[in-house]
């Protein structure tokens, strides 16, 4: 069984090119679903924002539905259902809240306040030692 590339290599032909005007787009992998674990919320949010940003011409209501569809699990399903019952119009398919309002609501409920407090404390204790500026900035960015 020969591959397309090996067939072209054997005949000294170039592999087929992408048609003019059509660029192949990279697809960002959809993040794993958020399950309600506060310790993973910040990372999930960052991944989800980057993922949704790849759909520039998609209506906001569709992006919100994709966001809410990526929140699932035994400990969070009830919250998602109650939130959708309160803010989603099933007849029109429209959300009564904007994406930024939904992020604010999620932040209020799922931000790890204890983890944030611990990171702030570590930032206060972080000191730059002579000749170690690069290490200081790397550690600072982690926090």
Coordinates of C-alpha atoms in Angstrom, one line a residue:
X1 CA 0.0 0.0 0.0
X2 CA 1.5 3.3 -1.0
X3 CA 0.8 6.7 0.3
X4 CA 0.1 9.8 -1.7
X5 CA 3.5 11.2 -0.9
X6 CA 5.4 8.1 -1.7
X7 CA 3.6 7.8 -5.1
X8 CA 4.7 11.4 -5.9
X9 CA 8.2 10.8 -4.7
X10 CA 8.6 7.7 -6.9
X11 CA 7.5 9.6 -10.0
X12 CA 9.5 12.8 -9.1
X13 CA 6.3 14.8 -9.0
X14 CA 5.5 17.4 -6.3
X15 CA 2.8 16.6 -3.9
X16 CA -0.5 18.3 -4.7
X17 CA -0.8 21.9 -3.6
X18 CA -3.6 23.6 -1.8
X19 CA -5.8 25.5 -4.4
X20 CA -5.0 29.2 -4.8
X21 CA -6.9 31.3 -2.2
X22 CA -7.6 28.4 0.1
X23 CA -5.4 28.3 3.1
X24 CA -5.4 25.3 5.4
X25 CA -6.4 26.4 8.9
X26 CA -5.1 25.0 12.1
X27 CA -7.9 23.7 14.4
X28 CA -7.5 24.2 18.1
X29 CA -8.5 21.2 20.1
X30 CA -11.7 21.6 22.0
X31 CA -10.9 21.6 25.8
X32 CA -12.0 18.8 28.0
X33 CA -15.3 19.5 29.7
X34 CA -15.3 21.5 32.9
X35 CA -16.6 19.3 35.7
X36 CA -17.0 21.8 38.4
X37 CA -13.6 21.4 40.0
X38 CA -12.5 24.8 41.2
X39 CA -8.8 23.8 41.1
X40 CA -9.1 23.4 37.3
X41 CA -11.4 26.2 36.5
X42 CA -8.8 28.9 35.6
X43 CA -7.0 26.6 33.2
X44 CA -10.2 25.4 31.6
X45 CA -11.4 29.0 31.2
X46 CA -8.2 30.1 29.5
X47 CA -8.3 27.1 27.1
X48 CA -12.0 27.6 26.4
X49 CA -11.5 31.3 25.6
X50 CA -8.8 30.5 23.1
X51 CA -10.9 27.8 21.6
X52 CA -14.0 30.0 21.2
X53 CA -11.8 32.8 19.7
X54 CA -11.1 30.6 16.7
X55 CA -14.8 31.0 15.7
X56 CA -14.7 34.7 14.8
X57 CA -17.8 34.9 12.7
X58 CA -20.0 32.7 14.8
X59 CA -23.0 34.4 16.5
X60 CA -22.5 35.0 20.3
X61 CA -25.6 32.9 21.2
X62 CA -24.0 29.9 19.4
X63 CA -20.7 30.5 21.2
X64 CA -22.5 30.6 24.5
X65 CA -24.3 27.3 23.8
X66 CA -20.9 25.8 22.9
X67 CA -19.5 27.1 26.2
X68 CA -22.4 25.8 28.2
X69 CA -22.2 22.4 26.4
X70 CA -18.6 22.1 27.5
X71 CA -19.6 22.3 31.2
X72 CA -20.8 18.9 32.4
X73 CA -20.4 16.3 35.0
X74 CA -22.3 14.9 38.0
X75 CA -21.3 17.8 40.3
X76 CA -22.2 20.6 37.9
X77 CA -25.0 19.4 35.7
X78 CA -27.7 20.8 38.1
X79 CA -26.0 24.2 38.0
X80 CA -25.9 24.2 34.2
X81 CA -29.6 23.2 33.9
X82 CA -30.7 25.8 36.4
X83 CA -28.7 28.5 34.7
X84 CA -30.0 27.6 31.3
X85 CA -33.6 27.5 32.6
X86 CA -33.1 31.0 33.9
X87 CA -31.2 32.6 31.1
X88 CA -31.9 30.7 27.8
X89 CA -35.0 31.1 25.6
X90 CA -35.5 27.7 24.1
X91 CA -38.0 29.0 21.6
X92 CA -35.7 31.6 20.0
X93 CA -32.4 29.8 20.8
X94 CA -31.1 33.1 22.4
X95 CA -29.4 33.7 25.7
X96 CA -30.5 36.6 27.8
X97 CA -26.9 37.2 29.0
X98 CA -23.8 38.1 27.1
X99 CA -20.7 36.0 27.0
X100 CA -18.9 38.4 29.3
X101 CA -21.8 38.2 31.8
X102 CA -21.7 34.4 31.8
X103 CA -17.9 34.4 32.4
X104 CA -18.5 36.7 35.3
X105 CA -21.1 34.4 36.7
X106 CA -18.8 31.4 36.3
X107 CA -16.0 33.3 37.9
X108 CA -18.1 34.1 40.9
X109 CA -19.1 30.5 41.4
X110 CA -15.9 28.6 40.4
X111 CA -12.9 30.7 41.0
X112 CA -10.6 29.0 43.5
X113 CA -10.4 31.8 46.2
X114 CA -8.2 29.7 48.4
X115 CA -5.8 29.1 45.6
X116 CA -5.8 32.7 44.6
X117 CA -5.1 33.7 48.2
X118 CA -2.2 31.3 48.4
X119 CA -0.8 32.6 45.1
X120 CA -1.0 36.2 46.3
X121 CA 0.8 35.2 49.5
X122 CA 3.6 33.5 47.4
X123 CA 3.9 36.6 45.3
X124 CA 4.4 38.8 48.4
X125 CA 7.1 36.4 49.5
X126 CA 8.8 36.2 46.1
X127 CA 12.2 38.0 46.1
X128 CA 14.7 38.5 43.3
X129 CA 18.2 37.4 44.1
X130 CA 21.2 39.1 42.5
X131 CA 21.9 37.7 39.0
X132 CA 18.7 35.7 38.9
X133 CA 16.3 38.0 37.1
X134 CA 15.2 35.4 34.6
X135 CA 14.3 32.9 37.3
X136 CA 12.4 35.6 39.2
X137 CA 10.3 36.5 36.2
X138 CA 9.6 32.8 35.4
X139 CA 8.4 32.2 39.0
X140 CA 6.4 35.4 38.9
X141 CA 4.6 34.4 35.7
X142 CA 3.7 31.0 37.2
X143 CA 2.0 32.7 40.1

